[in-house]
Amino acid sequence: MMAQVNLPQTLGVAYWDKQKSALAKATKAPATKLPDALKELTKQHLALDWDAYGTDKLKTADDAKARAAELDAAVKGKIKALLSQAQTVETAATSFESEAKKDKAFPKEPLAAAAAIVKAAKEYRADVDTAVAAARKALDAKTQELAAQKSASGPSSAVVAKQTKLLKSKLLTAIALLRKPQPNARPMRFMIVLGKTSASLALAYAVGPAQEKLLKGLMPGEAPFKILKDMKAVVVWEKNALTFVSDRLAGTTLKKVQLWLKKLLKLNLKMRVRKSTGEVEETEGEDIPEHLLKADPADAADDLGREEFMERMAALDADIKAGLRGPSAARIKELMAEIAKLAKADKYGDADAELDEIEALLAGGDDEEADEQEDEQDADAGPEKASGGAQASFMKRFAGLQAGIKAGLAGADAARLKELVAGITQLSKAGKFADSEKVLDAIEVLLKKGSGGSPGSGKSAAQAMDEWKTRRAAAVNSLKSVATKVANAKHASSAKAIIELQAVIKNLTAEPATLQQVNELQRWLADDDVVADVCELAEDIRTPLLGALSQLRTAITA
């Protein structure tokens, strides 16, 4: 149950009505809307169901999150209106008191009553704020408690059965597409989750957090995990076998996947790895029969429903908005348009597949890094806990800066601050909490600039260097993301574009410590034609980098 907020008698209409006899004695009482304001405050207070935002009757972490969302909606709606009305009461009482005091003979009782109302209104608003903060804290704690309980008990048999059927359906659909490829078909990608004893597989046009979470959820007790994905590789159907065209995938791993697939599909599927050198490793196995690739009518009934799809869309909403300001904005817009069409046609399963690709784009990451390690104690809790203490440390620090960030967004550096916050959203989503901490460093510097120090004070050399590192890291991440998309496009000019992108990354000195290095970087960024071409391919990396170099030059010459 949420802590109740009581409306003091002082803020009731009856309290002010008691002053009528005293007011009648005044020569001329000031006109006031205080009675109406008090009536409205009482009405709004009674209309608010405080118990609706407590922790009672919550059974799952999702229930707790939903209630927290309801509280947030109330804070922006009913509670905001209530606080505003309390402020209206305070303003009306203050105005009345101020006007009445101009009459030296004005009765004291109404003046005292007005002063008491002002005080009570202030305290009431503080009580509401305290109750909301306490409710948020209680709901956060309840969410963590219920999530821990779920993690300890593992998914229910019904959930496991549903997820297993979903994964089987997705794999068979992907294999069917590979068996009969369409002209100009998109390349099929893979993700393999390696556990202690087994290895699971996902196939999709884009693999990311959705596939990782699904595979891990079906491998209880197999942590620690290793994630294998090769964004330069493709999966094809070749010589009656599922063939991975990859220089990274080992035949021993493929055999583990084959054993896992045998349990899932009840078929010893033939599998191969073909390297760019022409070398081939393959397992003994069977071709897949046509009847197995046909959709089971029973699976249609278990397809994703509207409510489940909309819940996932809502959960990704903030990240998608941040992504629309990033380097993948164009592709995300295309996918969102396609999702809207599919959802309108009630094809929520297909729309969900498009969401998988959006989530993979939002996760970003360096595609050259094929492997990820995960701590055993966090493995079954889901991808969002994979970074353990680093995540907790980051979240705590980020939460502590919220008030300053909110104030900063109303200041002179609002645009830059929005960029940094958007960057943090993408980095933390990808689990890159060390990089997120660096962006927090830059945010702190920006906030200190806005609130402390003299107007003419500049950054220290260390602060300026940190700012350069932060902006360089953001630029490199953007360039790598573009390089991946260019490589996947496989245009005639892709090779040249990738060389240009790599050249820019190489020329971005990690720590330009001397004035000569800073001057050379400034000239190169301002004049180089390749940099200009790169800025057309990606976002404008030149402006923020030149700004950081300008600050660094000032600090070095100070």
Coordinates of C-alpha atoms in Angstrom, one line a residue, residues 92-533:
A92 CA -4.7 32.9 -3.9
A93 CA -4.1 32.9 -0.1
T94 CA -0.9 34.9 -0.5
S95 CA -2.6 37.4 -2.7
F96 CA -5.5 37.8 -0.3
E97 CA -3.2 38.3 2.7
S98 CA -1.1 40.9 0.8
E99 CA -4.1 42.9 -0.3
A100 CA -5.9 42.7 3.1
K101 CA -2.8 43.9 5.0
K102 CA -3.0 47.2 3.1
D103 CA -6.0 48.0 5.5
K104 CA -4.4 48.5 8.9
A105 CA -7.7 47.9 10.6
F106 CA -8.4 44.6 8.8
P107 CA -9.5 41.8 11.2
K108 CA -6.6 39.6 12.3
E109 CA -8.4 36.3 12.1
P110 CA -8.7 36.1 8.3
L111 CA -5.1 37.2 7.9
A112 CA -4.0 34.4 10.3
A113 CA -6.2 31.9 8.4
A114 CA -4.7 33.0 5.0
A115 CA -1.1 32.6 6.4
A116 CA -2.0 29.1 7.8
I117 CA -3.4 28.1 4.4
V118 CA -0.2 29.2 2.6
K119 CA 1.9 27.2 5.1
A120 CA -0.4 24.1 4.8
A121 CA -0.4 24.3 1.0
K122 CA 3.5 24.2 0.9
E123 CA 3.6 21.3 3.3
Y124 CA 0.9 19.4 1.4
R125 CA 2.9 19.7 -1.8
A126 CA 6.0 18.5 0.0
D127 CA 4.0 15.5 1.4
V128 CA 2.8 14.6 -2.1
D129 CA 6.4 14.7 -3.5
T130 CA 7.7 12.6 -0.6
A131 CA 4.9 10.0 -1.1
V132 CA 5.6 9.7 -4.8
A133 CA 9.3 9.3 -4.2
A134 CA 8.7 6.6 -1.6
A135 CA 6.2 4.8 -3.9
R136 CA 8.8 4.8 -6.7
K137 CA 11.5 3.4 -4.4
A138 CA 9.1 0.7 -3.1
L139 CA 8.1 -0.3 -6.7
D140 CA 11.7 -0.4 -7.8
A141 CA 12.6 -2.6 -4.8
K142 CA 9.6 -4.9 -5.5
T143 CA 10.5 -5.2 -9.2
Q144 CA 14.0 -6.3 -8.2
E145 CA 12.6 -8.7 -5.6
L146 CA 10.2 -10.3 -8.0
A147 CA 12.7 -10.5 -10.8
A148 CA 15.2 -12.3 -8.4
Q149 CA 12.5 -14.8 -7.5
K150 CA 11.7 -15.5 -11.1
S151 CA 15.4 -15.9 -11.9
A152 CA 15.8 -18.3 -9.0
S153 CA 12.8 -20.4 -10.1
G154 CA 13.5 -20.3 -13.8
P155 CA 10.8 -20.0 -16.5
S156 CA 7.7 -22.1 -16.2
S157 CA 7.2 -25.3 -18.2
A158 CA 4.5 -23.5 -20.2
V159 CA 6.8 -20.6 -21.1
V160 CA 9.6 -23.0 -22.1
A161 CA 7.2 -24.9 -24.3
K162 CA 6.0 -21.7 -26.0
Q163 CA 9.6 -20.4 -26.5
T164 CA 10.7 -23.8 -27.8
K165 CA 7.9 -23.8 -30.4
L166 CA 8.7 -20.2 -31.3
L167 CA 12.4 -20.9 -31.9
K168 CA 11.6 -24.1 -33.9
S169 CA 9.2 -22.2 -36.1
K170 CA 11.7 -19.4 -36.7
L171 CA 14.5 -21.8 -37.6
L172 CA 12.4 -23.8 -40.0
T173 CA 11.1 -20.7 -41.6
A174 CA 14.6 -19.4 -42.1
I175 CA 15.8 -22.8 -43.5
A176 CA 12.8 -22.9 -45.9
L177 CA 13.8 -19.4 -47.2
L178 CA 17.4 -20.7 -47.7
R179 CA 16.2 -23.8 -49.5
K180 CA 14.3 -21.7 -52.1
P181 CA 16.0 -18.3 -52.1
Q182 CA 14.3 -15.4 -53.8
P183 CA 16.2 -13.0 -56.2
N184 CA 18.0 -10.2 -54.3
A185 CA 17.2 -11.9 -51.0
R186 CA 18.8 -10.4 -47.9
P187 CA 21.7 -12.4 -46.4
M188 CA 20.8 -14.7 -43.6
R189 CA 22.8 -14.2 -40.4
F190 CA 23.4 -16.5 -37.5
M191 CA 23.9 -16.4 -33.7
I192 CA 25.2 -19.3 -31.7
V193 CA 25.1 -19.4 -27.9
L194 CA 27.7 -21.7 -26.4
G195 CA 27.1 -23.1 -22.9
K196 CA 29.0 -25.5 -20.7
T197 CA 28.0 -28.6 -22.7
S198 CA 25.7 -27.5 -25.6
A199 CA 25.3 -24.9 -28.3
S200 CA 22.1 -23.4 -29.6
L201 CA 21.4 -21.6 -32.9
A202 CA 19.3 -18.7 -34.2
L203 CA 18.9 -17.7 -37.9
A204 CA 17.5 -14.3 -39.0
Y205 CA 18.2 -11.4 -41.3
A206 CA 19.4 -9.5 -38.2
V207 CA 20.5 -11.1 -35.0
G208 CA 20.7 -9.3 -31.7
P209 CA 19.3 -9.1 -28.1
A210 CA 16.0 -10.8 -29.0
Q211 CA 17.7 -14.0 -30.3
E212 CA 20.3 -13.9 -27.5
K213 CA 17.6 -13.7 -24.8
L214 CA 15.5 -16.5 -26.4
L215 CA 18.4 -18.9 -26.7
K216 CA 19.7 -18.4 -23.2
G217 CA 16.3 -18.8 -21.8
L218 CA 16.2 -22.3 -23.3
M219 CA 19.6 -23.3 -21.8
P220 CA 19.1 -23.5 -18.0
G221 CA 22.2 -24.4 -16.0
E222 CA 24.5 -23.9 -19.1
A223 CA 26.1 -20.6 -18.0
P224 CA 28.7 -19.1 -18.4
F225 CA 27.8 -18.4 -22.0
K226 CA 29.8 -17.4 -25.1
I227 CA 28.0 -15.6 -27.9
L228 CA 29.2 -16.3 -31.4
K229 CA 28.1 -14.1 -34.3
D230 CA 29.9 -13.1 -37.5
M231 CA 28.2 -10.2 -39.3
K232 CA 30.5 -10.8 -42.3
A233 CA 29.3 -14.4 -42.6
V234 CA 26.2 -15.7 -44.3
V235 CA 24.2 -18.8 -44.1
V236 CA 23.1 -20.7 -47.3
W237 CA 21.6 -24.0 -48.3
E238 CA 24.4 -25.8 -50.2
K239 CA 24.8 -29.5 -51.1
N240 CA 21.8 -30.5 -49.1
A241 CA 23.3 -29.0 -46.0
L242 CA 22.9 -25.9 -43.8
T243 CA 26.1 -24.1 -44.7
F244 CA 27.8 -21.4 -42.8
V245 CA 30.1 -19.3 -45.0
S246 CA 32.4 -18.0 -42.2
D247 CA 36.1 -17.9 -41.3
R248 CA 35.4 -17.8 -37.6
L249 CA 33.1 -20.8 -37.0
A250 CA 34.9 -24.0 -36.0
G251 CA 33.7 -27.5 -37.0
T252 CA 33.7 -28.6 -33.3
T253 CA 31.2 -25.9 -32.5
L254 CA 29.0 -26.9 -35.5
K255 CA 28.8 -30.5 -34.1
K256 CA 27.5 -29.2 -30.8
V257 CA 24.9 -27.2 -32.7
Q258 CA 23.9 -30.3 -34.7
L259 CA 23.3 -32.3 -31.5
W260 CA 21.2 -29.5 -30.1
L261 CA 19.2 -29.2 -33.3
K262 CA 18.6 -33.0 -33.3
K263 CA 16.8 -32.7 -30.0
L264 CA 14.7 -29.7 -31.3
L265 CA 13.9 -30.9 -34.8
K266 CA 14.0 -34.7 -34.2
L267 CA 16.4 -34.7 -37.2
N268 CA 20.1 -35.1 -37.6
L269 CA 20.5 -32.2 -40.0
K270 CA 23.6 -32.1 -42.2
M271 CA 25.7 -29.0 -41.6
R272 CA 28.8 -27.4 -43.2
V273 CA 31.3 -24.6 -42.6
R274 CA 32.9 -23.1 -45.8
K275 CA 35.7 -20.7 -45.3
S276 CA 36.8 -18.0 -47.7
T277 CA 39.9 -20.1 -48.6
G278 CA 37.6 -22.9 -49.9
E279 CA 38.3 -25.2 -47.0
V280 CA 35.1 -27.1 -45.9
E281 CA 34.2 -28.9 -42.7
E282 CA 31.0 -30.8 -42.6
T283 CA 29.1 -33.2 -40.3
E284 CA 27.4 -36.4 -41.2
G285 CA 23.7 -35.9 -41.4
E286 CA 20.4 -35.9 -43.4
D287 CA 18.7 -33.5 -45.8
I288 CA 15.6 -31.9 -44.3
P289 CA 12.3 -33.3 -45.6
E290 CA 9.8 -30.9 -47.2
H291 CA 6.9 -31.7 -44.9
L292 CA 9.0 -30.5 -41.9
L293 CA 9.3 -27.1 -43.6
K294 CA 5.6 -26.6 -44.0
A295 CA 3.9 -24.4 -41.4
D296 CA 1.9 -26.3 -38.8
P297 CA -1.6 -24.8 -38.5
A298 CA -1.4 -25.4 -34.7
D299 CA 1.5 -22.9 -34.6
A300 CA -0.7 -20.1 -36.1
A301 CA -2.8 -20.1 -33.0
D302 CA 0.3 -19.5 -30.9
D303 CA 1.5 -16.6 -33.0
L304 CA 2.3 -13.4 -31.3
G305 CA -0.8 -11.4 -30.3
R306 CA -1.4 -7.7 -30.4
E307 CA -1.1 -7.1 -26.7
E308 CA 2.2 -8.9 -26.4
F309 CA 3.6 -7.0 -29.5
M310 CA 2.4 -3.6 -28.2
E311 CA 4.0 -4.3 -24.9
R312 CA 7.3 -4.9 -26.6
M313 CA 6.9 -1.8 -28.7
A314 CA 6.3 0.3 -25.6
A315 CA 9.3 -1.1 -23.9
L316 CA 11.5 -0.2 -26.8
D317 CA 9.9 3.3 -27.4
A318 CA 12.6 5.4 -25.7
D319 CA 15.4 3.5 -27.3
I320 CA 13.8 3.8 -30.7
K321 CA 13.4 7.5 -30.3
A322 CA 17.1 7.8 -29.4
G323 CA 18.0 5.6 -32.3
L324 CA 16.2 7.9 -34.7
R325 CA 18.8 10.5 -33.8
G326 CA 21.7 8.2 -34.4
P327 CA 23.6 6.7 -37.4
S328 CA 20.9 4.0 -38.1
A329 CA 18.1 6.5 -38.3
A330 CA 17.3 5.9 -41.9
R331 CA 17.0 2.1 -41.6
I332 CA 15.0 2.4 -38.4
K333 CA 12.5 4.7 -40.1
E334 CA 12.1 2.1 -42.9
L335 CA 11.5 -0.7 -40.4
M336 CA 9.0 1.4 -38.4
A337 CA 7.1 2.1 -41.6
E338 CA 7.0 -1.6 -42.4
I339 CA 6.0 -2.5 -38.8
A340 CA 3.1 -0.1 -39.0
K341 CA 1.9 -1.8 -42.2
L342 CA 2.2 -5.3 -40.7
A343 CA 0.5 -4.4 -37.5
K344 CA -2.4 -2.8 -39.4
A345 CA -2.8 -6.1 -41.2
D346 CA -2.7 -7.9 -37.8
K347 CA 0.6 -9.7 -38.8
Y348 CA 2.1 -9.2 -35.4
G349 CA 4.5 -12.1 -35.7
D350 CA 6.1 -10.6 -38.8
A351 CA 6.1 -7.1 -37.2
D352 CA 7.9 -8.6 -34.2
A353 CA 10.6 -10.0 -36.5
E354 CA 11.1 -6.4 -37.8
L355 CA 11.4 -5.3 -34.2
D356 CA 14.2 -7.8 -33.8
E357 CA 16.2 -6.0 -36.4
I358 CA 15.5 -2.6 -34.8
E359 CA 16.7 -4.0 -31.5
A360 CA 19.9 -5.3 -33.1
L361 CA 20.5 -1.9 -34.7
L362 CA 20.0 -0.2 -31.3
A363 CA 22.4 -2.6 -29.6
G364 CA 25.0 -1.7 -32.2
G365 CA 28.4 -3.0 -31.1
D366 CA 31.6 -3.8 -32.9
D367 CA 31.0 -6.5 -35.4
E368 CA 34.6 -7.4 -35.4
E369 CA 34.1 -8.7 -31.8
A370 CA 32.4 -12.0 -32.3
D371 CA 32.6 -13.3 -28.7
E372 CA 31.1 -12.1 -25.5
Q373 CA 31.7 -13.6 -22.1
E374 CA 29.0 -13.6 -19.3
D375 CA 29.4 -14.3 -15.6
E376 CA 27.7 -17.5 -14.5
Q377 CA 25.7 -15.9 -11.7
D378 CA 24.1 -13.4 -14.2
A379 CA 23.6 -15.7 -17.1
D380 CA 20.0 -16.9 -16.3
A381 CA 18.9 -13.5 -15.3
G382 CA 18.9 -12.3 -18.9
P383 CA 21.1 -10.1 -21.1
E384 CA 20.3 -6.9 -19.2
K385 CA 22.3 -8.2 -16.2
A386 CA 25.3 -9.4 -18.1
S387 CA 27.6 -6.6 -16.9
G388 CA 26.9 -7.1 -13.2
G389 CA 28.7 -4.6 -11.0
A390 CA 29.6 -2.3 -13.9
Q391 CA 25.9 -1.9 -14.7
A392 CA 24.9 -1.3 -11.1
S393 CA 27.7 1.3 -10.7
F394 CA 26.7 3.1 -13.9
M395 CA 23.0 3.1 -13.1
K396 CA 23.6 4.5 -9.6
R397 CA 25.8 7.3 -11.0
F398 CA 23.4 8.1 -13.8
A399 CA 20.5 8.3 -11.4
G400 CA 22.4 10.7 -9.2
L401 CA 22.9 13.0 -12.2
Q402 CA 19.2 13.1 -13.2
A403 CA 18.4 16.4 -11.4
G404 CA 21.4 18.1 -12.9
I405 CA 20.6 16.8 -16.4
K406 CA 17.0 18.0 -16.1
A407 CA 18.3 21.4 -15.2
G408 CA 20.9 21.4 -17.9
L409 CA 18.4 20.6 -20.6
A410 CA 16.9 24.0 -19.9
G411 CA 20.3 25.7 -20.2
A412 CA 22.7 26.9 -23.0
D413 CA 24.2 23.5 -23.5
A414 CA 20.9 21.7 -24.0
A415 CA 21.7 20.5 -27.5
R416 CA 25.0 19.0 -26.6
L417 CA 23.5 17.4 -23.5
K418 CA 20.8 15.8 -25.5
E419 CA 23.4 14.2 -27.8
L420 CA 25.3 12.8 -24.8
V421 CA 22.2 11.4 -23.2
A422 CA 21.2 9.8 -26.5
G423 CA 24.7 8.3 -26.7
I424 CA 24.4 6.8 -23.2
T425 CA 21.1 5.2 -24.1
Q426 CA 22.6 3.3 -27.0
L427 CA 25.8 2.4 -25.2
S428 CA 24.1 1.1 -22.1
K429 CA 21.6 -0.8 -24.2
A430 CA 24.6 -2.6 -25.8
G431 CA 26.0 -3.3 -22.3
K432 CA 29.0 -1.0 -22.9
F433 CA 29.0 0.5 -19.4
A434 CA 32.6 1.4 -19.4
D435 CA 32.0 3.6 -22.5
S436 CA 28.8 4.9 -20.9
E437 CA 30.9 6.0 -17.8
K438 CA 33.1 8.0 -20.1
V439 CA 30.1 9.8 -21.6
L440 CA 28.9 10.5 -18.0
D441 CA 32.3 12.1 -17.4
A442 CA 31.6 14.5 -20.3
I443 CA 28.1 15.2 -18.9
E444 CA 29.5 16.1 -15.5
V445 CA 31.9 18.5 -17.1
L446 CA 29.1 20.1 -19.1
L447 CA 26.9 20.4 -16.0
K448 CA 29.8 22.0 -14.0
K449 CA 30.4 24.4 -16.8
G450 CA 26.7 25.5 -16.6
S451 CA 26.5 25.7 -12.8
G452 CA 29.9 26.4 -11.4
G453 CA 33.1 28.4 -12.1
S454 CA 33.5 31.8 -13.4
P455 CA 32.1 32.7 -16.8
G456 CA 35.5 32.9 -18.3
S457 CA 37.0 29.8 -16.8
G458 CA 38.1 27.2 -19.2
K459 CA 38.6 23.5 -19.0
S460 CA 41.8 21.9 -17.6
A461 CA 43.9 19.9 -19.9
A462 CA 42.7 16.7 -18.4
Q463 CA 39.0 17.7 -18.8
A464 CA 39.6 18.8 -22.4
M465 CA 41.4 15.5 -23.1
D466 CA 38.4 13.5 -21.6
E467 CA 36.0 15.5 -23.8
W468 CA 38.1 14.7 -26.9
K469 CA 38.2 11.0 -25.9
T470 CA 34.4 10.9 -25.4
R471 CA 33.6 12.6 -28.7
R472 CA 36.2 10.5 -30.5
A473 CA 34.7 7.3 -29.1
A474 CA 31.2 8.4 -30.3
A475 CA 32.6 9.2 -33.8
V476 CA 34.4 5.8 -34.0
N477 CA 31.2 3.9 -33.0
S478 CA 29.3 5.8 -35.6
L479 CA 31.9 5.1 -38.3
K480 CA 32.0 1.4 -37.5
S481 CA 28.3 1.1 -37.7
V482 CA 28.3 2.7 -41.1
A483 CA 31.1 0.5 -42.3
T484 CA 29.0 -2.6 -41.3
K485 CA 26.0 -1.3 -43.3
V486 CA 28.2 -0.5 -46.3
A487 CA 29.8 -4.0 -46.2
N488 CA 26.3 -5.7 -46.0
A489 CA 25.1 -3.6 -48.9
K490 CA 27.8 -5.2 -51.2
H491 CA 27.7 -2.4 -53.7
A492 CA 30.5 -2.0 -56.3
S493 CA 31.8 1.0 -54.3
S494 CA 31.6 -0.7 -50.9
A495 CA 35.3 -1.7 -50.7
K496 CA 36.4 1.9 -51.4
A497 CA 34.0 3.4 -48.9
I498 CA 35.1 0.9 -46.2
I499 CA 38.8 1.9 -46.8
E500 CA 37.9 5.5 -46.4
L501 CA 36.0 4.9 -43.2
Q502 CA 38.9 2.9 -41.8
A503 CA 41.4 5.6 -42.8
V504 CA 39.4 8.2 -40.8
I505 CA 39.3 6.0 -37.7
K506 CA 43.0 5.4 -38.0
N507 CA 43.8 9.1 -38.3
L508 CA 41.7 10.1 -35.2
T509 CA 44.6 10.2 -32.7
A510 CA 43.5 8.7 -29.4
E511 CA 45.4 11.2 -27.2
P512 CA 46.7 14.3 -29.0
A513 CA 48.9 15.6 -26.2
T514 CA 51.0 18.2 -28.0
L515 CA 50.0 21.5 -29.7
Q516 CA 51.4 20.2 -33.0
Q517 CA 49.2 17.1 -32.9
V518 CA 46.1 19.2 -32.1
N519 CA 46.8 21.7 -34.9
E520 CA 47.4 18.9 -37.4
L521 CA 44.1 17.2 -36.4
Q522 CA 42.2 20.5 -36.7
R523 CA 43.6 21.1 -40.2
W524 CA 42.9 17.6 -41.4
L525 CA 39.3 17.5 -40.1
A526 CA 38.5 20.9 -41.6
D527 CA 40.1 20.3 -45.0
D528 CA 40.2 16.6 -45.8
D529 CA 37.9 15.5 -48.7
V530 CA 37.6 12.0 -47.3
V531 CA 36.3 13.4 -44.0
A532 CA 33.7 15.4 -45.9
D533 CA 32.6 12.2 -47.8

